[in-house]
Amino acid sequence: MAAAFPKIAKIQFEGPRSRNPFAFKHYTPDELVEGKAMKDHLRFSVTYWHTMRGMGADMFGVGTMRRPWEDGTNSLKMALKRVAVMFEFCEKLGAPFYAFHDRDVAPEGATLRESNKNLDAVVKELKKFQKNTDVKLLWGTACLFVNPRFMHGAATSCNADVFAYAAAQVKKALEATHELGGEGYVFWGGREGYTTLLNTDLKREMDHLGAFLHMAVAHKKSIGFKGPFYIEPKPKEPTKHQYDSDAAACLNFLREYKLLDHFKLNLETNHATLAGHTMQHELEVAAAANALGSIDANTGDILLGWDTDQFPTDLYLTSQIMLSILNHGGFTTGGTNFDAKVRRESFEPEDLFHAHIAGMDTFARGLKIAAAIRKDGRLAEFVRQRYSSWDSGIGEQVEKGKAGFKELEAYALKMGEVTTNISGRQEFLENLINEFI
Ligand code: XLS
Ligand code: NI
Ligand code: NI
């Protein structure tokens, strides 16, 4: 097949002074940061659904994207052809990973059996391309939200037949992910929620979701898939309320249904925003429960209340994200997955490169900034000092479980008024961070 991007060569690092738009200014895959190559810190991943399948449609208009390789069909033939385009893109970009939904890579057939056959054919092609390149699968997932059968949800549908169909689909998507050596598998509860409580038995739906995920864990064991499962929180859109609404809600759900040992979280910036949190909040909540798994790297628009899935180009954002990630030991099986799409006005194929280069350079800078903040040490030292009252005396006794209300009352009576509070120095710290940006 002729190249899909004939005018674009492999993207190289040319440094911050370069004026070449098809070059990295900051991302040097092999440069060591804190003793580890940047590419191993960041583990960039390209999404099949946006980069290959996103055509720029919105609720007011049809797609705008110009994609010379597309023949306008959602056929198996086109799906097979598209694999070469995806791998050419990832290779030219130097992205080591990709991620997909079953229905992004292969078309849904007239029956489940036919859909499975389509998926098998494309998986074979993906496997061939993976073997001939250095591009690997970060994670796979099942699309349980596009087809009308999922109108009431998938695992949380009021219709048991839909639950069964969804289970069959996840079973197959999990097997495809395993076949392709995927590093993990994601559950995003696209329509697992409700639009009105008038028609909803919330407890029963949550119980069904818990049962569904236990079945997935059992199947994972039976096929020998070793990668982690991730849940991806999102509070709303398409439903009014999604059960996996934010990191804390997911963790509570997993704990309640005794699934915490089998899942980590895949956190997405725009979803955090929709939940009324910062991405760093979500990362810290996940890390506190030892469940920080992977990230969907994008950003929203502060003036819009939906999932705009824009490419991340904000250095404050990526520095904060990378600071949390480095502080918690970095990715293992997870990565930086660009769950992001070019604007519908950015309709040319080269925009796909501009967008990913921007995201990768912004994350590369975020990583370097975070490493510099850590090396400097003042921020961490400030936080350590701030809690120093817990390192000895009464604080240490509380942390060690050696003091109760009786001991604390005796201590407080003897102490008199608290006179030792020190400033939180927020403005000082915000300015400190700016020294590195
Ligand atoms: C949608 C989600 C979705 C998941 C994968 O908002 O971000 O794309 O990442 O199902
Ligand atoms: Ni996502
Ligand atoms: Ni999203």
Tab-separated table of C-alpha atoms and ligand atoms in Angstrom:
chain	number	residue	atom	x	y	z
A	1	MET	CA	0.000	0.000	0.000
A	2	ALA	CA	1.186	3.536	-0.747
A	3	ALA	CA	2.193	5.577	2.285
A	4	ALA	CA	-0.670	7.464	3.950
A	5	PHE	CA	1.638	10.285	5.014
A	6	PRO	CA	4.103	10.397	2.082
A	7	LYS	CA	5.466	13.866	2.853
A	8	ILE	CA	6.194	13.180	6.497
A	9	ALA	CA	9.388	11.412	7.581
A	10	LYS	CA	10.161	9.991	11.005
A	11	ILE	CA	9.839	12.775	13.574
A	12	GLN	CA	13.254	13.568	15.060
A	13	PHE	CA	14.384	15.557	18.063
A	14	GLU	CA	15.847	18.857	16.879
A	15	GLY	CA	15.890	20.839	20.136
A	16	PRO	CA	14.086	23.973	21.331
A	17	ARG	CA	15.626	26.243	18.668
A	18	SER	CA	14.310	24.230	15.748
A	19	ARG	CA	11.636	25.876	13.615
A	20	ASN	CA	10.679	22.608	11.933
A	21	PRO	CA	7.051	21.860	12.866
A	22	PHE	CA	7.643	18.158	12.215
A	23	ALA	CA	10.328	17.823	14.891
A	24	PHE	CA	10.359	17.391	18.645
A	25	LYS	CA	11.658	20.400	20.520
A	26	HIS	CA	11.729	18.677	23.906
A	27	TYR	CA	10.952	14.975	23.634
A	28	THR	CA	14.183	12.977	23.348
A	29	PRO	CA	13.157	9.331	23.747
A	30	ASP	CA	16.527	8.123	25.022
A	31	GLU	CA	17.477	11.055	27.262
A	32	LEU	CA	17.712	9.984	30.887
A	33	VAL	CA	15.571	11.729	33.464
A	34	GLU	CA	16.127	10.532	37.033
A	35	GLY	CA	18.144	7.668	35.525
A	36	LYS	CA	15.345	6.414	33.238
A	37	ALA	CA	14.825	7.071	29.520
A	38	MET	CA	12.065	9.580	28.726
A	39	LYS	CA	10.306	7.052	26.525
A	40	ASP	CA	10.104	4.634	29.474
A	41	HIS	CA	8.774	7.317	31.807
A	42	LEU	CA	6.111	8.512	29.395
A	43	ARG	CA	5.122	5.397	27.437
A	44	PHE	CA	3.135	7.364	24.838
A	45	SER	CA	0.130	5.741	23.235
A	46	VAL	CA	-2.031	6.692	20.229
A	47	THR	CA	-5.762	5.968	20.310
A	48	TYR	CA	-7.341	4.138	17.422
A	49	TRP	CA	-10.777	5.667	18.009
A	50	HIS	CA	-9.750	9.294	17.679
A	51	THR	CA	-6.730	9.169	15.420
A	52	MET	CA	-8.008	6.561	12.960
A	53	ARG	CA	-11.778	6.757	13.374
A	54	GLY	CA	-12.496	10.312	14.500
A	55	MET	CA	-13.977	12.153	11.543
A	56	GLY	CA	-14.865	15.415	13.272
A	57	ALA	CA	-18.619	14.957	13.421
A	58	ASP	CA	-20.493	16.779	16.176
A	59	MET	CA	-24.191	17.018	17.012
A	60	PHE	CA	-24.648	19.842	14.527
A	61	GLY	CA	-22.691	18.545	11.588
A	62	VAL	CA	-21.074	15.658	9.803
A	63	GLY	CA	-17.371	14.869	9.725
A	64	THR	CA	-14.875	17.306	8.260
A	65	MET	CA	-11.696	15.234	8.241
A	66	ARG	CA	-9.847	14.660	5.012
A	67	ARG	CA	-8.397	11.155	5.092
A	68	PRO	CA	-7.242	10.156	1.592
A	69	TRP	CA	-6.808	6.522	2.598
A	70	GLU	CA	-10.462	6.086	3.658
A	71	ASP	CA	-12.916	4.660	1.105
A	72	GLY	CA	-15.968	5.874	3.020
A	73	THR	CA	-17.056	2.405	4.209
A	74	ASN	CA	-16.993	0.684	7.569
A	75	SER	CA	-16.042	-2.562	5.839
A	76	LEU	CA	-13.642	-5.276	6.904
A	77	LYS	CA	-11.560	-4.487	3.826
A	78	MET	CA	-11.165	-0.885	4.966
A	79	ALA	CA	-10.456	-2.014	8.535
A	80	LEU	CA	-7.594	-4.181	7.311
A	81	LYS	CA	-6.215	-1.358	5.167
A	82	ARG	CA	-6.402	1.061	8.092
A	83	VAL	CA	-4.010	-1.048	10.187
A	84	ALA	CA	-1.131	-0.092	7.903
A	85	VAL	CA	-2.040	3.601	8.252
A	86	MET	CA	-2.129	3.367	12.050
A	87	PHE	CA	1.251	1.689	12.224
A	88	GLU	CA	2.813	4.097	9.723
A	89	PHE	CA	1.558	6.926	11.935
A	90	CYS	CA	2.832	5.427	15.210
A	91	GLU	CA	6.200	4.557	13.683
A	92	LYS	CA	6.745	7.990	12.148
A	93	LEU	CA	5.750	9.587	15.432
A	94	GLY	CA	7.881	7.212	17.505
A	95	ALA	CA	4.921	6.293	19.718
A	96	PRO	CA	5.635	2.927	21.345
A	97	PHE	CA	1.988	2.053	22.065
A	98	TYR	CA	-1.576	2.216	20.787
A	99	ALA	CA	-4.984	1.528	22.346
A	100	PHE	CA	-8.321	0.460	20.859
A	101	HIS	CA	-11.943	-0.527	21.335
A	102	ASP	CA	-12.957	-3.730	19.563
A	103	ARG	CA	-15.313	-1.820	17.259
A	104	ASP	CA	-12.699	0.802	16.283
A	105	VAL	CA	-10.431	-1.751	14.719
A	106	ALA	CA	-13.048	-4.061	13.211
A	107	PRO	CA	-16.617	-3.433	12.053
A	108	GLU	CA	-19.591	-4.848	13.904
A	109	GLY	CA	-21.182	-7.591	11.800
A	110	ALA	CA	-24.815	-8.625	11.374
A	111	THR	CA	-24.408	-11.141	14.214
A	112	LEU	CA	-22.100	-11.472	17.196
A	113	ARG	CA	-20.471	-14.431	15.460
A	114	GLU	CA	-19.721	-12.277	12.417
A	115	SER	CA	-18.404	-9.426	14.599
A	116	ASN	CA	-16.066	-11.890	16.301
A	117	LYS	CA	-14.868	-13.137	12.925
A	118	ASN	CA	-14.167	-9.575	11.783
A	119	LEU	CA	-12.222	-8.920	14.947
A	120	ASP	CA	-10.189	-12.107	14.501
A	121	ALA	CA	-9.226	-11.035	10.976
A	122	VAL	CA	-8.073	-7.580	12.090
A	123	VAL	CA	-6.264	-8.932	15.156
A	124	LYS	CA	-4.273	-11.151	12.805
A	125	GLU	CA	-3.285	-8.086	10.788
A	126	LEU	CA	-2.475	-6.043	13.918
A	127	LYS	CA	-0.307	-8.875	15.169
A	128	LYS	CA	1.600	-8.958	11.895
A	129	PHE	CA	2.281	-5.218	12.093
A	130	GLN	CA	3.255	-5.411	15.762
A	131	LYS	CA	5.791	-8.085	14.869
A	132	ASN	CA	7.340	-5.958	12.100
A	133	THR	CA	7.522	-2.754	14.163
A	134	ASP	CA	8.277	-1.667	17.744
A	135	VAL	CA	4.669	-0.619	18.297
A	136	LYS	CA	2.824	-2.480	21.057
A	137	LEU	CA	-0.662	-2.511	22.524
A	138	LEU	CA	-1.017	-0.488	25.744
A	139	TRP	CA	-4.565	-1.649	26.354
A	140	GLY	CA	-7.674	-2.887	24.684
A	141	THR	CA	-11.312	-2.379	25.580
A	142	ALA	CA	-14.821	-3.162	24.356
A	143	CYS	CA	-17.159	-0.548	22.933
A	144	LEU	CA	-20.337	-1.047	24.982
A	145	PHE	CA	-21.945	2.289	24.188
A	146	VAL	CA	-22.410	2.930	20.449
A	147	ASN	CA	-24.841	0.192	19.414
A	148	PRO	CA	-28.544	0.929	20.245
A	149	ARG	CA	-28.756	-2.338	22.217
A	150	PHE	CA	-26.799	-0.549	24.966
A	151	MET	CA	-29.387	2.237	25.321
A	152	HIS	CA	-30.008	1.302	29.003
A	153	GLY	CA	-26.393	0.402	29.739
A	154	ALA	CA	-24.358	-2.768	29.307
A	155	ALA	CA	-23.498	-4.516	32.591
A	156	THR	CA	-26.037	-2.238	34.320
A	157	SER	CA	-28.802	-2.642	31.751
A	158	CYS	CA	-32.293	-3.444	33.025
A	159	ASN	CA	-32.313	-6.098	30.289
A	160	ALA	CA	-30.482	-9.324	31.207
A	161	ASP	CA	-30.033	-10.191	27.525
A	162	VAL	CA	-27.971	-7.048	27.080
A	163	PHE	CA	-25.838	-8.033	30.084
A	164	ALA	CA	-25.184	-11.373	28.387
A	165	TYR	CA	-24.306	-9.710	25.084
A	166	ALA	CA	-21.922	-7.311	26.818
A	167	ALA	CA	-20.250	-10.202	28.646
A	168	ALA	CA	-19.717	-12.032	25.358
A	169	GLN	CA	-18.226	-8.894	23.837
A	170	VAL	CA	-15.847	-8.252	26.749
A	171	LYS	CA	-14.808	-11.906	26.726
A	172	LYS	CA	-13.826	-11.588	23.084
A	173	ALA	CA	-12.147	-8.167	23.468
A	174	LEU	CA	-10.138	-9.512	26.393
A	175	GLU	CA	-9.019	-12.496	24.336
A	176	ALA	CA	-8.025	-10.172	21.467
A	177	THR	CA	-6.049	-7.987	23.884
A	178	HIS	CA	-4.329	-11.062	25.279
A	179	GLU	CA	-3.544	-12.361	21.794
A	180	LEU	CA	-1.880	-9.030	20.971
A	181	GLY	CA	0.182	-9.000	24.165
A	182	GLY	CA	-1.685	-5.962	25.525
A	183	GLU	CA	-0.213	-4.532	28.710
A	184	GLY	CA	-3.616	-3.956	30.278
A	185	TYR	CA	-7.365	-3.893	29.716
A	186	VAL	CA	-9.699	-0.940	30.358
A	187	PHE	CA	-13.304	-0.743	31.511
A	188	TRP	CA	-14.960	2.575	30.852
A	189	GLY	CA	-18.623	2.436	31.786
A	190	GLY	CA	-19.874	4.312	28.743
A	191	ARG	CA	-23.552	3.924	29.540
A	192	GLU	CA	-23.283	2.440	33.028
A	193	GLY	CA	-25.337	5.000	34.904
A	194	TYR	CA	-28.767	6.536	34.724
A	195	THR	CA	-30.645	9.438	33.196
A	196	THR	CA	-33.480	9.372	35.707
A	197	LEU	CA	-33.849	7.622	39.049
A	198	LEU	CA	-37.583	7.283	38.406
A	199	ASN	CA	-36.920	4.154	36.346
A	200	THR	CA	-33.719	2.965	38.011
A	201	ASP	CA	-32.978	0.333	40.655
A	202	LEU	CA	-29.556	1.706	41.544
A	203	LYS	CA	-28.566	-1.063	43.973
A	204	ARG	CA	-29.484	-3.815	41.556
A	205	GLU	CA	-27.548	-2.163	38.723
A	206	MET	CA	-24.447	-1.754	40.881
A	207	ASP	CA	-24.693	-5.392	42.006
A	208	HIS	CA	-24.823	-6.444	38.365
A	209	LEU	CA	-21.771	-4.364	37.523
A	210	GLY	CA	-19.895	-5.951	40.439
A	211	ALA	CA	-20.869	-9.425	39.227
A	212	PHE	CA	-19.847	-8.555	35.653
A	213	LEU	CA	-16.396	-7.435	36.730
A	214	HIS	CA	-15.920	-10.583	38.834
A	215	MET	CA	-16.739	-12.636	35.746
A	216	ALA	CA	-14.134	-10.665	33.805
A	217	VAL	CA	-11.546	-11.370	36.521
A	218	ALA	CA	-12.373	-15.080	36.357
A	219	HIS	CA	-12.041	-15.102	32.574
A	220	LYS	CA	-8.768	-13.214	32.724
A	221	LYS	CA	-7.400	-15.937	34.994
A	222	SER	CA	-8.712	-18.719	32.817
A	223	ILE	CA	-6.949	-17.418	29.684
A	224	GLY	CA	-3.770	-16.476	31.557
A	225	PHE	CA	-3.902	-12.740	30.857
A	226	LYS	CA	-1.442	-11.175	33.282
A	227	GLY	CA	-1.970	-7.456	32.666
A	228	PRO	CA	-3.973	-5.287	35.049
A	229	PHE	CA	-7.603	-4.288	34.648
A	230	TYR	CA	-8.250	-0.570	34.796
A	231	ILE	CA	-11.438	1.315	35.531
A	232	GLU	CA	-11.701	4.734	33.915
A	233	PRO	CA	-13.710	7.202	35.999
A	234	LYS	CA	-16.031	9.723	34.339
A	235	PRO	CA	-18.943	11.457	36.075
A	236	LYS	CA	-21.335	12.167	33.230
A	237	GLU	CA	-21.738	12.204	29.467
A	238	PRO	CA	-23.437	10.359	27.953
A	239	THR	CA	-25.496	9.609	31.094
A	240	LYS	CA	-26.476	12.156	33.735
A	241	HIS	CA	-24.722	10.128	36.389
A	242	GLN	CA	-22.164	7.418	35.753
A	243	TYR	CA	-21.458	4.893	38.507
A	244	ASP	CA	-17.695	5.210	37.976
A	245	SER	CA	-17.935	8.971	38.503
A	246	ASP	CA	-14.512	9.785	39.942
A	247	ALA	CA	-11.470	8.070	41.459
A	248	ALA	CA	-12.941	7.994	44.966
A	249	ALA	CA	-16.283	6.596	43.769
A	250	CYS	CA	-14.491	3.910	41.729
A	251	LEU	CA	-12.326	2.931	44.680
A	252	ASN	CA	-15.335	2.707	46.943
A	253	PHE	CA	-17.157	0.571	44.384
A	254	LEU	CA	-14.167	-1.740	43.978
A	255	ARG	CA	-13.778	-2.045	47.736
A	256	GLU	CA	-17.462	-2.733	48.316
A	257	TYR	CA	-17.526	-5.465	45.685
A	258	LYS	CA	-14.161	-6.927	46.764
A	259	LEU	CA	-12.498	-6.137	43.456
A	260	LEU	CA	-9.756	-3.819	44.674
A	261	ASP	CA	-7.002	-6.419	44.254
A	262	HIS	CA	-7.805	-6.804	40.568
A	263	PHE	CA	-8.158	-3.221	39.380
A	264	LYS	CA	-6.191	-0.030	39.063
A	265	LEU	CA	-7.472	3.264	37.676
A	266	ASN	CA	-7.022	4.816	34.247
A	267	LEU	CA	-7.415	8.533	34.888
A	268	GLU	CA	-8.385	11.073	32.247
A	269	THR	CA	-7.842	14.802	32.658
A	270	ASN	CA	-11.083	15.928	31.024
A	271	HIS	CA	-13.068	13.459	33.145
A	272	ALA	CA	-11.462	14.855	36.294
A	273	THR	CA	-12.534	18.345	35.221
A	274	LEU	CA	-16.100	17.183	34.607
A	275	ALA	CA	-16.111	15.656	38.102
A	276	GLY	CA	-15.109	19.026	39.558
A	277	HIS	CA	-11.573	17.897	40.381
A	278	THR	CA	-8.100	18.608	39.135
A	279	MET	CA	-6.252	15.776	37.411
A	280	GLN	CA	-3.678	15.915	40.203
A	281	HIS	CA	-6.428	15.341	42.765
A	282	GLU	CA	-7.508	12.201	40.915
A	283	LEU	CA	-3.907	10.979	40.669
A	284	GLU	CA	-3.308	11.527	44.388
A	285	VAL	CA	-6.558	9.811	45.380
A	286	ALA	CA	-5.679	6.801	43.218
A	287	ALA	CA	-2.092	6.668	44.438
A	288	ALA	CA	-3.192	6.793	48.087
A	289	ALA	CA	-5.055	3.531	47.462
A	290	ASN	CA	-2.131	2.075	45.507
A	291	ALA	CA	-4.337	2.078	42.416
A	292	LEU	CA	-2.614	4.563	40.107
A	293	GLY	CA	-2.466	2.643	36.837
A	294	SER	CA	-2.455	4.670	33.637
A	295	ILE	CA	-3.580	8.004	32.232
A	296	ASP	CA	-5.688	9.185	29.316
A	297	ALA	CA	-3.822	12.346	28.447
A	298	ASN	CA	-6.029	15.138	27.186
A	299	THR	CA	-7.565	18.335	28.430
A	300	GLY	CA	-10.958	19.985	28.454
A	301	ASP	CA	-11.966	23.553	27.823
A	302	ILE	CA	-12.761	25.416	31.043
A	303	LEU	CA	-15.626	27.222	29.333
A	304	LEU	CA	-17.289	24.048	28.034
A	305	GLY	CA	-18.987	21.452	30.204
A	306	TRP	CA	-18.369	18.331	28.150
A	307	ASP	CA	-15.581	15.960	27.190
A	308	THR	CA	-13.822	17.963	24.478
A	309	ASP	CA	-10.813	15.599	24.461
A	310	GLN	CA	-8.293	18.223	23.399
A	311	PHE	CA	-4.597	17.543	23.115
A	312	PRO	CA	-2.749	18.599	26.286
A	313	THR	CA	-0.564	21.658	25.644
A	314	ASP	CA	-0.573	23.275	29.087
A	315	LEU	CA	2.769	23.065	30.881
A	316	TYR	CA	1.302	23.656	34.335
A	317	LEU	CA	-1.007	20.711	33.808
A	318	THR	CA	1.631	18.288	32.523
A	319	SER	CA	4.137	19.364	35.198
A	320	GLN	CA	1.598	18.658	37.932
A	321	ILE	CA	0.668	15.326	36.398
A	322	MET	CA	4.270	14.237	36.058
A	323	LEU	CA	5.104	15.424	39.571
A	324	SER	CA	2.414	13.164	41.004
A	325	ILE	CA	3.437	10.284	38.769
A	326	LEU	CA	7.128	10.569	39.651
A	327	ASN	CA	6.341	10.983	43.335
A	328	HIS	CA	4.421	7.721	43.226
A	329	GLY	CA	7.077	5.697	41.431
A	330	GLY	CA	6.111	6.112	37.749
A	331	PHE	CA	4.220	3.870	35.356
A	332	THR	CA	4.690	0.131	35.270
A	333	THR	CA	2.142	-1.304	32.824
A	334	GLY	CA	0.413	2.049	32.326
A	335	GLY	CA	1.270	4.898	30.000
A	336	THR	CA	0.354	8.301	28.610
A	337	ASN	CA	-2.491	7.501	26.247
A	338	PHE	CA	-3.606	10.419	24.085
A	339	ASP	CA	-7.358	10.034	24.386
A	340	ALA	CA	-7.527	13.258	22.420
A	341	LYS	CA	-8.803	14.399	19.077
A	342	VAL	CA	-7.873	17.156	16.698
A	343	ARG	CA	-10.487	19.929	16.420
A	344	ARG	CA	-12.914	19.521	13.565
A	345	GLU	CA	-11.356	22.599	11.989
A	346	SER	CA	-7.963	20.815	11.982
A	347	PHE	CA	-9.036	18.543	9.182
A	348	GLU	CA	-5.821	17.750	7.351
A	349	PRO	CA	-3.824	14.561	7.930
A	350	GLU	CA	-0.760	16.549	9.015
A	351	ASP	CA	-2.784	17.959	11.928
A	352	LEU	CA	-2.648	14.494	13.478
A	353	PHE	CA	1.131	14.899	13.641
A	354	HIS	CA	1.015	18.476	14.936
A	355	ALA	CA	-1.378	17.398	17.689
A	356	HIS	CA	0.632	14.421	18.877
A	357	ILE	CA	3.959	16.253	18.625
A	358	ALA	CA	2.442	19.033	20.766
A	359	GLY	CA	1.191	16.554	23.347
A	360	MET	CA	4.470	14.664	23.474
A	361	ASP	CA	6.608	17.797	23.752
A	362	THR	CA	4.326	19.205	26.459
A	363	PHE	CA	4.574	15.989	28.455
A	364	ALA	CA	8.343	15.822	27.906
A	365	ARG	CA	8.665	19.318	29.357
A	366	GLY	CA	6.291	18.428	32.176
A	367	LEU	CA	8.492	15.456	33.002
A	368	LYS	CA	11.689	17.553	33.010
A	369	ILE	CA	10.050	20.292	35.087
A	370	ALA	CA	8.760	17.751	37.612
A	371	ALA	CA	12.187	16.109	37.836
A	372	ALA	CA	13.800	19.537	38.389
A	373	ILE	CA	11.319	20.350	41.177
A	374	ARG	CA	12.130	17.024	42.809
A	375	LYS	CA	15.884	17.524	42.450
A	376	ASP	CA	15.650	21.005	43.946
A	377	GLY	CA	13.884	19.452	46.918
A	378	ARG	CA	12.406	22.617	48.458
A	379	LEU	CA	8.810	21.630	47.761
A	380	ALA	CA	9.133	18.144	49.269
A	381	GLU	CA	11.081	19.554	52.205
A	382	PHE	CA	8.340	22.104	52.842
A	383	VAL	CA	5.703	19.385	52.956
A	384	ARG	CA	7.883	17.208	55.183
A	385	GLN	CA	8.410	20.107	57.601
A	386	ARG	CA	4.704	20.931	57.550
A	387	TYR	CA	3.927	17.549	59.070
A	388	SER	CA	6.937	17.356	61.385
A	389	SER	CA	4.734	17.493	64.494
A	390	TRP	CA	3.785	13.908	63.638
A	391	ASP	CA	7.388	12.678	63.678
A	392	SER	CA	7.812	12.690	67.446
A	393	GLY	CA	5.943	13.337	70.693
A	394	ILE	CA	2.148	13.191	70.698
A	395	GLY	CA	1.891	13.044	66.885
A	396	GLU	CA	4.110	9.983	66.705
A	397	GLN	CA	2.058	8.337	69.457
A	398	VAL	CA	-1.176	8.905	67.514
A	399	GLU	CA	0.297	7.581	64.266
A	400	LYS	CA	1.526	4.498	66.087
A	401	GLY	CA	-1.871	3.939	67.660
A	402	LYS	CA	-0.486	4.447	71.151
A	403	ALA	CA	-2.776	7.296	72.216
A	404	GLY	CA	-6.568	7.539	72.509
A	405	PHE	CA	-8.991	10.313	73.511
A	406	LYS	CA	-8.053	9.924	77.201
A	407	GLU	CA	-4.334	10.467	76.582
A	408	LEU	CA	-5.061	13.298	74.150
A	409	GLU	CA	-7.304	15.051	76.669
A	410	ALA	CA	-4.599	14.827	79.309
A	411	TYR	CA	-2.080	16.185	76.786
A	412	ALA	CA	-4.348	19.077	75.725
A	413	LEU	CA	-5.144	20.055	79.314
A	414	LYS	CA	-1.459	20.213	80.119
A	415	MET	CA	-0.553	22.038	76.871
A	416	GLY	CA	-3.001	24.940	77.181
A	417	GLU	CA	-3.608	26.889	73.903
A	418	VAL	CA	-2.119	25.808	70.547
A	419	THR	CA	0.634	28.295	69.669
A	420	THR	CA	2.671	26.412	67.089
A	421	ASN	CA	0.729	26.748	63.788
A	422	ILE	CA	2.838	27.896	60.846
A	423	SER	CA	1.823	29.407	57.504
A	424	GLY	CA	0.746	27.195	54.575
A	425	ARG	CA	2.679	29.532	52.223
A	426	GLN	CA	0.518	28.779	49.182
A	427	GLU	CA	1.540	31.910	47.259
A	428	PHE	CA	5.196	31.310	48.029
A	429	LEU	CA	4.901	27.729	46.759
A	430	GLU	CA	3.025	28.717	43.597
A	431	ASN	CA	5.814	31.145	42.796
A	432	LEU	CA	8.381	28.466	43.596
A	433	ILE	CA	6.830	26.187	40.969
A	434	ASN	CA	7.020	29.036	38.442
A	435	GLU	CA	10.803	29.082	38.885
A	436	PHE	CA	10.870	25.774	37.015
A	437	ILE	CA	8.405	26.468	34.224
B	1	XLS	C1	-14.742	8.413	26.895
B	1	XLS	C2	-13.631	7.616	27.349
B	1	XLS	C3	-13.240	6.474	26.423
B	1	XLS	C4	-12.343	5.504	27.140
B	1	XLS	C5	-12.240	4.179	26.491
B	1	XLS	O1	-14.999	9.500	27.356
B	1	XLS	O2	-12.550	8.454	27.597
B	1	XLS	O3	-12.646	6.963	25.285
B	1	XLS	O4	-11.069	6.011	27.303
B	1	XLS	O5	-13.465	3.544	26.407
B	2	NI	NI	-10.568	7.865	28.005
B	3	NI	NI	-13.078	10.753	27.674
